[in-house]
Amino acid sequence: MSAHFDLSKDEMKSYGYKIVDLIAEHWATIEEQKPVVKATREEMDSVFLQEAPEKGMSADKVLDFVVENVIPNSSVTAHPKAFSFVPGPSNFISTMADSLATGFNIFSGGWMVSPAAAELEIVTMNWLLKMYDFPVAKGGGIFTSGGSMANLTAIVTARRLKCGDDFSKAVIYLSDQAHSSNIKAIRVLGFKKEQIRILPTDIEFRISMNKLKNAIAKDRLEGLEPFCFIASAGTTNTGTVDPLEDIADICEAEGLWMHVDGAYGGAAILSEKGARALRGIERADSLTVDPHKWFFQPYEIGCLLVKDSSWLSNTFSEKPEYLRDIEGNESEINFYDYGIQLTRRLRALKFYMSIKTYGLETFKKAITYNIQIAEDVERMLRKSRNWEIISPANLAIINFRYNPLHLDLTEPQIDEVNQKISEKIMENADAFLVTTLLNKQVVLRMCLINPKTTFKDVEDTFLRCNLYAEEILNLK
Ligand SMILES: *Cc1c(COP(=O)(O)O)cnc(C)c1O
């Protein structure tokens, strides 16, 4: 073997076609696959654990091994019965776009290296700015690896703009339903525990405005400096949207940065109901959306939008000598100046190609369908004697539990039976359906953002749930 990595053109083609065939086969048969897989560390070690080999082997053999062992040991988050966490329905065009971006290894840090890559990010960012009614000329944004990185990028920008270098008295606010990535980001940024206010939500899982106002006022009395509120536009647990208009009013009056974490629910802006639920989102200073969730993109692509692009460049520009020649014209954006990464893959390509190919219309229809099907599930469960809704259909998420009318189960019994229903469903790979905790109750949660999910998929899943519940309670 020589000291290079090249294959002949024919070898590359036959190897590449094999992979394309595998991916196409996968997409064409998703419904027939199992949504859930489970394996222990011991089982995986017994398959994979070995030293890095000194000598290579046939590429086909390595590929065969991967196809036999990696793929079947990964859950299919695009499966129509994958209801847990946030499913990854993805789409085929974007899948191929990612292959193109990687195949040509297009560097998306600076304009000078890849002007088209930067232009695509500018253009797609403009589409997003317009969607959320952010100013297109003045506003800006950047694609990140995901929502976590977008939130981190937002909070560091907020801190830079609001607090400058001294943030020892700064206080940041968020609700107890805000996503954990925000707390992670706050910790990464070196805030102390005393600088973080996690505020309780009301019975519908929205931030309590009263609690927020109290907290800000009391912190000012203590000589602290409230600087940022993180609102949720679609919590991951329940799809609940915080009262964005009220929050915007308070943030304006108090001089707080308003960050909206729309990583889960932001895409709902493309449906009528979603747009109504998200009213006020246009008043945010910064907004996280997460195209690898409800914009149907493959992992990894998140996005941060801001009202004024100079906020990002003022936070992230550094000018090392070796980047001197790249600087150039200001309209020619170097995205390494807008965020944390210097070397970046071309994330914009999949977003661009999928929207160009399918049109916004297809995205709108899919998202409208997702919201509708969750409401249909709610209606079905309301009419059932066995099921109780804990949080109604909100932006395609619904939480419920098995609690039959005539049985008078105690709270611990209800928790137990619901936990066990999930375990049985997962064990038998009927569906990917896990529990969450709401008001300390164990509940089952469905996130229905897959356009392939039919009402029958849901009905079948409930049929299994009812069966298992009866087994667990020895009703048969
Ligand atoms: C998923 C999620 C995140 C984190 O996004 P990643 O893409 O997983 O990093 C942040 N906020 C909310 C509301 C989310 O649902």
Coordinates of C-alpha atoms and ligand atoms in Angstrom, one line a residue:
M1 CA 0.0 0.0 0.0
S2 CA 1.4 3.4 -0.9
A3 CA 1.3 6.5 1.2
H4 CA -1.8 8.0 -0.4
F5 CA -5.5 7.3 -0.1
D6 CA -6.5 7.1 -3.8
L7 CA -8.8 4.6 -5.4
S8 CA -9.1 4.2 -9.1
K9 CA -12.0 5.9 -10.8
D10 CA -13.8 2.6 -11.3
E11 CA -13.2 1.5 -7.8
M12 CA -14.6 4.8 -6.5
K13 CA -17.7 4.4 -8.7
S14 CA -18.5 0.9 -7.7
Y15 CA -17.9 1.6 -4.0
G16 CA -19.9 4.9 -4.2
Y17 CA -22.8 3.3 -6.1
K18 CA -23.0 0.6 -3.5
I19 CA -23.5 3.1 -0.8
V20 CA -26.1 5.1 -2.8
D21 CA -28.0 1.8 -3.4
L22 CA -27.9 1.1 0.4
I23 CA -29.2 4.5 1.2
A24 CA -32.0 4.4 -1.4
E25 CA -33.0 0.9 -0.2
H26 CA -33.1 2.2 3.3
W27 CA -35.4 5.2 2.3
A28 CA -37.7 2.9 0.3
T29 CA -38.2 0.5 3.2
I30 CA -38.2 2.6 6.3
E31 CA -41.7 1.5 7.2
E32 CA -40.7 -2.2 7.2
Q33 CA -37.8 -1.6 9.6
K34 CA -37.8 -1.7 13.4
P35 CA -37.8 1.8 14.9
V36 CA -36.0 0.7 18.1
V37 CA -32.8 -1.2 18.7
K38 CA -31.2 -2.0 22.0
A39 CA -27.8 -3.3 22.8
T40 CA -25.6 -3.4 25.8
R41 CA -22.0 -2.2 26.0
E42 CA -20.9 -5.9 26.3
E43 CA -22.7 -6.8 23.1
M44 CA -21.3 -3.9 21.2
D45 CA -17.8 -4.5 22.5
S46 CA -18.0 -8.1 21.4
V47 CA -18.7 -6.9 17.8
F48 CA -16.5 -3.9 17.5
L49 CA -13.8 -3.7 20.1
Q50 CA -10.3 -4.2 18.6
E51 CA -7.0 -2.4 18.2
A52 CA -6.5 -0.1 15.2
P53 CA -5.2 -2.4 12.5
E54 CA -1.7 -1.9 11.2
K55 CA -2.6 -3.3 7.8
G56 CA -5.7 -2.4 6.0
M57 CA -8.2 -4.7 4.3
S58 CA -10.6 -4.7 1.4
A59 CA -12.8 -1.7 1.3
D60 CA -15.8 -3.9 0.4
K61 CA -15.2 -6.1 3.5
V62 CA -15.1 -3.1 5.8
L63 CA -18.3 -1.8 4.2
D64 CA -20.1 -5.1 4.5
F65 CA -19.1 -5.3 8.2
V66 CA -20.5 -1.8 8.8
V67 CA -23.7 -2.6 6.9
E68 CA -24.1 -5.8 9.0
N69 CA -23.3 -4.3 12.4
V70 CA -23.5 -0.5 12.6
I71 CA -26.8 0.1 10.7
P72 CA -28.9 -2.6 12.4
N73 CA -27.6 -1.4 15.8
S74 CA -28.9 2.2 15.3
S75 CA -32.5 3.2 15.9
V76 CA -34.4 4.6 12.9
T77 CA -35.4 8.1 14.0
A78 CA -37.1 8.6 10.6
H79 CA -39.4 5.6 11.2
P80 CA -43.1 6.6 11.2
K81 CA -43.5 5.0 14.6
A82 CA -40.5 6.8 16.2
F83 CA -42.4 9.1 18.5
S84 CA -39.8 9.9 21.1
F85 CA -37.5 12.8 21.8
V86 CA -37.5 14.8 18.5
P87 CA -37.6 12.4 15.6
G88 CA -35.3 12.9 12.6
P89 CA -37.6 12.4 9.5
S90 CA -34.9 14.0 7.3
N91 CA -35.3 14.0 3.5
F92 CA -33.5 12.3 0.6
I93 CA -32.5 15.4 -1.3
S94 CA -30.7 16.8 1.7
T95 CA -29.1 13.5 2.4
M96 CA -27.5 13.6 -1.1
A97 CA -26.7 17.3 -0.6
D98 CA -24.6 16.3 2.5
S99 CA -22.8 13.7 0.4
L100 CA -22.0 16.4 -2.2
A101 CA -20.8 18.9 0.4
T102 CA -18.6 16.2 1.9
G103 CA -17.6 14.7 -1.4
F104 CA -16.2 18.0 -2.6
N105 CA -15.1 18.9 0.9
I106 CA -16.2 22.5 0.5
F107 CA -14.7 24.8 3.1
S108 CA -17.3 27.1 4.4
G109 CA -15.3 29.4 6.7
G110 CA -14.3 32.3 4.5
W111 CA -15.6 34.0 1.3
M112 CA -12.2 33.9 -0.4
V113 CA -12.0 30.1 -0.3
S114 CA -15.6 29.3 -1.3
P115 CA -17.6 32.3 -2.4
A116 CA -20.6 30.2 -3.4
A117 CA -20.7 28.5 0.0
A118 CA -20.8 31.8 1.8
E119 CA -23.4 33.1 -0.7
L120 CA -25.6 30.1 -0.2
E121 CA -25.5 30.7 3.6
I122 CA -26.4 34.3 3.0
V123 CA -29.3 33.4 0.7
T124 CA -30.7 30.7 2.9
M125 CA -30.3 32.9 6.0
N126 CA -32.3 35.6 4.2
W127 CA -35.1 33.0 3.6
L128 CA -35.1 32.3 7.3
L129 CA -35.0 35.9 8.4
K130 CA -38.0 36.6 6.2
M131 CA -39.9 33.7 7.6
Y132 CA -39.6 35.1 11.1
D133 CA -40.1 38.7 10.0
F134 CA -36.6 39.7 11.0
P135 CA -35.0 42.5 9.0
V136 CA -33.3 40.9 6.0
A137 CA -30.8 43.6 5.2
K138 CA -29.7 44.3 8.7
G139 CA -30.3 41.0 10.3
G140 CA -28.1 37.9 10.0
G141 CA -27.4 34.5 11.2
I142 CA -25.3 31.4 11.0
F143 CA -25.7 27.7 10.6
T144 CA -24.3 25.7 13.5
S145 CA -24.0 22.0 14.3
G146 CA -27.4 22.1 16.1
G147 CA -29.6 23.9 18.6
S148 CA -27.2 23.6 21.5
M149 CA -24.5 25.4 19.6
A150 CA -26.9 28.0 18.4
N151 CA -28.1 28.7 22.0
L152 CA -24.5 29.0 23.1
T153 CA -23.7 31.4 20.3
A154 CA -26.7 33.4 21.2
I155 CA -26.0 33.7 24.9
V156 CA -22.3 34.7 24.4
T157 CA -23.5 37.3 21.9
A158 CA -26.1 38.6 24.4
R159 CA -23.6 38.8 27.1
R160 CA -21.0 40.6 25.0
L161 CA -23.6 43.2 23.9
K162 CA -25.3 43.7 27.2
C163 CA -22.4 43.3 29.7
G164 CA -19.2 43.8 27.9
D165 CA -16.2 42.2 29.7
D166 CA -17.5 42.4 33.3
F167 CA -20.4 40.0 33.8
S168 CA -19.9 39.4 37.5
K169 CA -23.3 40.9 38.4
A170 CA -25.2 39.7 35.3
V171 CA -28.3 37.6 35.8
I172 CA -29.9 35.3 33.2
Y173 CA -33.5 34.0 33.3
L174 CA -35.2 30.9 31.9
S175 CA -38.1 28.6 32.8
D176 CA -37.9 25.1 34.3
Q177 CA -39.2 23.8 30.9
A178 CA -36.3 25.5 29.0
H179 CA -34.1 23.0 27.2
S180 CA -31.0 21.7 29.1
S181 CA -28.7 22.9 26.3
N182 CA -29.3 26.5 27.6
I183 CA -28.1 25.6 31.1
K184 CA -25.1 23.8 29.6
A185 CA -24.3 26.9 27.5
I186 CA -24.6 29.1 30.6
R187 CA -22.3 26.8 32.5
V188 CA -19.8 26.8 29.6
L189 CA -19.8 30.5 29.7
G190 CA -18.7 30.5 33.3
F191 CA -21.7 32.0 35.0
K192 CA -22.1 31.1 38.7
K193 CA -25.1 29.3 40.0
E194 CA -26.2 32.6 41.7
Q195 CA -26.4 34.2 38.3
I196 CA -29.0 31.8 36.9
R197 CA -32.7 32.1 37.7
I198 CA -34.7 29.0 36.7
L199 CA -38.3 30.1 37.1
P200 CA -41.4 27.9 37.6
T201 CA -44.0 27.4 34.9
D202 CA -47.7 27.6 35.2
I203 CA -50.1 24.6 34.9
E204 CA -49.8 24.8 31.2
F205 CA -46.0 24.7 31.3
R206 CA -45.6 28.4 30.3
I207 CA -43.2 30.7 32.2
S208 CA -45.1 32.6 34.9
M209 CA -44.9 36.3 34.0
N210 CA -45.5 37.2 37.6
K211 CA -42.6 35.1 38.8
L212 CA -40.4 36.6 36.1
K213 CA -41.3 40.2 37.0
N214 CA -40.7 39.5 40.7
A215 CA -37.3 38.0 40.0
I216 CA -36.1 40.8 37.9
A217 CA -37.3 43.4 40.4
K218 CA -35.7 41.6 43.4
D219 CA -32.4 41.1 41.6
R220 CA -32.2 44.9 40.8
L221 CA -32.8 45.6 44.5
E222 CA -29.8 43.4 45.2
G223 CA -27.7 45.5 42.9
L224 CA -27.6 42.7 40.3
E225 CA -27.9 43.3 36.5
P226 CA -30.6 41.3 34.7
F227 CA -29.4 41.0 31.1
C228 CA -31.1 38.1 29.3
F229 CA -34.3 36.1 29.2
I230 CA -34.4 32.8 27.3
A231 CA -38.0 32.1 26.1
S232 CA -39.1 28.7 24.7
A233 CA -40.9 28.6 21.4
G234 CA -42.0 25.0 21.7
T235 CA -40.6 23.3 24.7
T236 CA -39.2 19.9 24.0
N237 CA -41.4 18.2 26.6
T238 CA -44.8 19.6 25.7
G239 CA -44.4 21.9 22.7
T240 CA -45.6 24.8 24.8
V241 CA -44.8 28.3 23.6
D242 CA -44.0 30.9 26.3
P243 CA -46.1 34.1 26.0
L244 CA -43.7 35.8 23.6
E245 CA -45.5 39.2 23.3
D246 CA -45.6 39.7 27.1
I247 CA -42.0 38.6 27.4
A248 CA -41.0 41.0 24.6
D249 CA -42.8 43.8 26.5
I250 CA -40.9 43.1 29.7
C251 CA -37.6 42.6 27.9
E252 CA -38.0 46.0 26.2
A253 CA -39.1 47.8 29.4
E254 CA -36.2 46.2 31.4
G255 CA -33.5 46.4 28.7
L256 CA -33.1 42.6 28.6
W257 CA -31.9 40.6 25.7
M258 CA -34.7 38.4 24.4
H259 CA -33.5 35.1 23.2
V260 CA -36.0 32.7 21.8
D261 CA -35.1 29.0 21.8
G262 CA -37.2 27.8 18.9
A263 CA -35.0 24.7 18.3
Y264 CA -38.1 22.5 18.5
G265 CA -41.0 24.6 17.5
G266 CA -39.6 27.4 15.3
A267 CA -40.4 25.6 12.0
A268 CA -44.1 25.7 12.9
I269 CA -44.0 29.3 11.6
L270 CA -44.7 27.7 8.2
S271 CA -48.2 26.6 9.2
E272 CA -51.1 28.8 10.0
K273 CA -51.7 27.4 13.5
G274 CA -48.0 27.5 14.2
A275 CA -47.6 31.1 13.1
R276 CA -50.5 32.0 15.4
A277 CA -48.8 30.2 18.4
L278 CA -45.5 31.9 17.6
R279 CA -46.8 35.4 17.5
G280 CA -44.3 37.8 19.0
I281 CA -41.3 35.7 17.9
E282 CA -40.4 38.5 15.5
R283 CA -39.6 40.7 18.5
A284 CA -36.7 38.5 19.7
D285 CA -33.2 39.8 19.6
S286 CA -31.9 36.3 18.7
L287 CA -33.7 33.1 17.7
T288 CA -32.5 29.5 17.6
V289 CA -34.1 27.2 15.1
D290 CA -32.9 23.7 14.3
P291 CA -33.3 22.6 10.7
H292 CA -32.3 19.0 11.6
K293 CA -35.6 18.8 13.6
W294 CA -38.8 20.1 12.0
F295 CA -37.3 21.5 8.8
F296 CA -36.7 17.8 7.9
Q297 CA -32.9 18.1 7.5
P298 CA -30.4 15.3 8.3
Y299 CA -28.1 15.9 11.3
E300 CA -26.2 18.2 11.8
I301 CA -27.7 21.6 11.1
G302 CA -28.9 24.2 13.6
C303 CA -29.3 27.9 13.1
L304 CA -29.0 31.2 15.0
L305 CA -30.8 34.3 13.7
V306 CA -30.1 37.8 15.0
K307 CA -31.7 41.2 14.4
D308 CA -28.4 42.8 13.6
S309 CA -25.6 40.9 12.0
S310 CA -23.0 43.2 13.5
W311 CA -23.8 41.7 16.9
L312 CA -22.3 38.5 15.7
S313 CA -19.3 40.0 14.0
N314 CA -18.6 42.2 17.0
T315 CA -18.6 39.1 19.2
F316 CA -16.7 36.6 17.1
S317 CA -14.2 38.5 14.9
E318 CA -10.6 37.9 15.7
K319 CA -7.9 38.7 13.1
P320 CA -5.0 36.4 13.3
E321 CA -2.2 37.3 10.8
Y322 CA -2.6 34.2 8.6
L323 CA -6.2 35.2 7.8
R324 CA -5.0 38.6 6.6
D325 CA -5.4 37.9 2.9
I326 CA -8.9 36.5 3.4
E327 CA -10.5 39.6 4.9
G328 CA -11.7 41.5 1.8
N329 CA -15.0 43.3 1.2
E330 CA -17.4 43.6 4.1
S331 CA -20.4 42.4 2.1
E332 CA -18.5 39.2 1.4
I333 CA -19.2 37.5 4.7
N334 CA -16.6 35.3 6.4
F335 CA -18.8 33.0 8.5
Y336 CA -15.9 32.3 10.8
D337 CA -16.5 35.9 12.0
Y338 CA -20.1 35.0 12.9
G339 CA -19.6 32.1 15.3
I340 CA -17.2 29.8 17.0
Q341 CA -16.1 27.5 14.2
L342 CA -13.4 28.4 11.7
T343 CA -13.4 25.3 9.6
R344 CA -17.0 24.5 8.7
R345 CA -18.7 22.1 6.5
L346 CA -21.2 23.4 3.9
R347 CA -24.4 23.0 5.9
A348 CA -26.3 25.5 3.8
L349 CA -26.3 23.3 0.8
K350 CA -28.8 20.7 2.1
F351 CA -31.2 23.4 3.3
Y352 CA -30.9 25.2 -0.1
M353 CA -31.3 22.1 -2.3
S354 CA -34.2 20.7 -0.4
I355 CA -36.1 24.0 -0.4
K356 CA -35.4 24.6 -4.0
T357 CA -36.4 21.0 -4.9
Y358 CA -39.6 20.6 -2.8
G359 CA -40.6 24.3 -2.5
L360 CA -41.7 25.9 0.7
E361 CA -45.2 24.6 -0.1
T362 CA -44.2 21.0 0.7
F363 CA -42.7 22.0 4.0
K364 CA -45.8 24.0 4.8
K365 CA -48.0 21.0 4.0
A366 CA -45.9 18.6 6.1
I367 CA -45.8 20.8 9.1
T368 CA -49.6 21.5 8.9
Y369 CA -50.2 17.8 8.7
N370 CA -47.9 17.1 11.7
I371 CA -49.8 19.6 13.8
Q372 CA -53.1 18.2 12.7
I373 CA -52.4 14.6 13.4
A374 CA -51.4 15.4 17.0
E375 CA -54.7 17.1 17.4
D376 CA -56.5 14.1 16.0
V377 CA -54.7 11.9 18.5
E378 CA -55.8 14.2 21.3
R379 CA -59.4 13.9 20.1
M380 CA -59.1 10.1 20.0
L381 CA -57.7 10.0 23.5
R382 CA -60.3 12.4 25.0
K383 CA -63.0 9.9 23.9
S384 CA -61.2 6.9 25.3
R385 CA -62.0 5.5 28.8
N386 CA -58.4 4.3 29.2
W387 CA -56.4 7.4 28.5
E388 CA -55.9 10.7 30.1
I389 CA -54.4 13.8 28.4
I390 CA -51.7 15.4 30.6
S391 CA -50.7 18.1 28.1
P392 CA -52.8 18.6 25.0
A393 CA -51.5 18.7 21.4
N394 CA -49.1 21.6 21.1
L395 CA -47.1 22.0 17.9
A396 CA -47.3 18.3 17.2
I397 CA -46.4 17.1 20.8
I398 CA -48.8 15.4 23.1
N399 CA -48.5 13.9 26.6
F400 CA -50.9 11.3 28.0
R401 CA -51.1 8.4 30.4
Y402 CA -53.0 5.2 30.9
N403 CA -55.5 5.8 33.7
P404 CA -58.8 3.9 33.1
L405 CA -61.9 5.5 34.5
H406 CA -63.3 2.5 36.3
L407 CA -60.1 1.3 37.9
D408 CA -59.3 4.0 40.5
L409 CA -55.5 3.4 40.3
T410 CA -53.3 5.2 42.8
E411 CA -50.7 7.7 41.5
P412 CA -47.8 5.2 42.1
Q413 CA -49.7 2.5 40.3
I414 CA -50.4 4.9 37.3
D415 CA -46.7 5.8 37.2
E416 CA -45.7 2.2 37.2
V417 CA -48.1 1.0 34.6
N418 CA -47.1 3.8 32.2
Q419 CA -43.5 3.1 32.8
K420 CA -44.0 -0.6 32.0
I421 CA -46.1 0.1 28.9
S422 CA -43.2 2.0 27.5
E423 CA -40.8 -0.8 28.4
K424 CA -42.9 -3.4 26.7
I425 CA -43.4 -1.3 23.6
M426 CA -39.6 -0.7 23.4
E427 CA -38.8 -4.4 24.2
N428 CA -41.0 -5.6 21.3
A429 CA -39.9 -2.7 19.1
D430 CA -43.5 -1.9 18.3
A431 CA -42.6 1.8 18.4
F432 CA -40.1 4.2 19.9
L433 CA -42.2 5.5 22.8
V434 CA -40.7 6.6 26.1
T435 CA -41.9 8.4 29.1
T436 CA -41.2 11.9 30.4
L437 CA -42.0 13.6 33.8
L438 CA -44.6 16.3 34.0
N439 CA -45.6 17.6 37.4
K440 CA -43.7 14.6 38.8
Q441 CA -46.1 12.2 37.0
V442 CA -44.8 9.6 34.6
V443 CA -46.4 10.2 31.3
L444 CA -46.0 8.9 27.7
R445 CA -45.0 11.5 25.1
M446 CA -45.5 11.5 21.3
C447 CA -43.7 14.0 19.0
L448 CA -45.4 13.6 15.7
I449 CA -43.2 15.6 13.3
N450 CA -42.8 12.8 10.8
P451 CA -44.9 13.3 7.6
K452 CA -44.8 9.6 7.0
T453 CA -46.7 8.9 10.3
T454 CA -50.3 7.9 9.5
F455 CA -53.1 7.9 11.9
K456 CA -53.1 4.1 11.6
D457 CA -49.5 4.0 12.9
V458 CA -50.7 5.8 16.0
E459 CA -53.8 3.6 16.4
D460 CA -51.7 0.5 16.0
T461 CA -49.4 1.8 18.7
F462 CA -52.3 2.5 21.1
L463 CA -53.7 -1.0 20.4
R464 CA -50.4 -2.4 21.6
C465 CA -50.3 -0.1 24.6
N466 CA -53.8 -1.1 25.7
L467 CA -52.8 -4.8 25.3
Y468 CA -49.7 -4.4 27.4
A469 CA -51.5 -2.4 30.0
E470 CA -54.1 -5.1 30.5
E471 CA -51.3 -7.7 30.8
I472 CA -49.4 -5.6 33.3
L473 CA -52.6 -5.1 35.4
N474 CA -53.6 -8.7 35.0
L475 CA -56.9 -7.8 33.6
K476 CA -56.9 -10.8 31.3
Ligands
LIG1 C1 -33.3 19.8 20.6 C2 -33.4 21.1 21.3 C3 -32.2 21.9 21.6 C4 -30.8 21.3 21.3 O1 -30.6 21.2 20.0 P1 -29.6 20.1 19.4 O2 -29.8 20.3 17.9 O3 -30.0 18.8 19.9 O4 -28.2 20.5 19.9 C5 -32.4 23.1 22.2 N1 -33.6 23.6 22.5 C6 -34.7 22.9 22.3 C7 -36.0 23.5 22.7 C8 -34.7 21.7 21.7 O5 -35.8 21.0 21.5

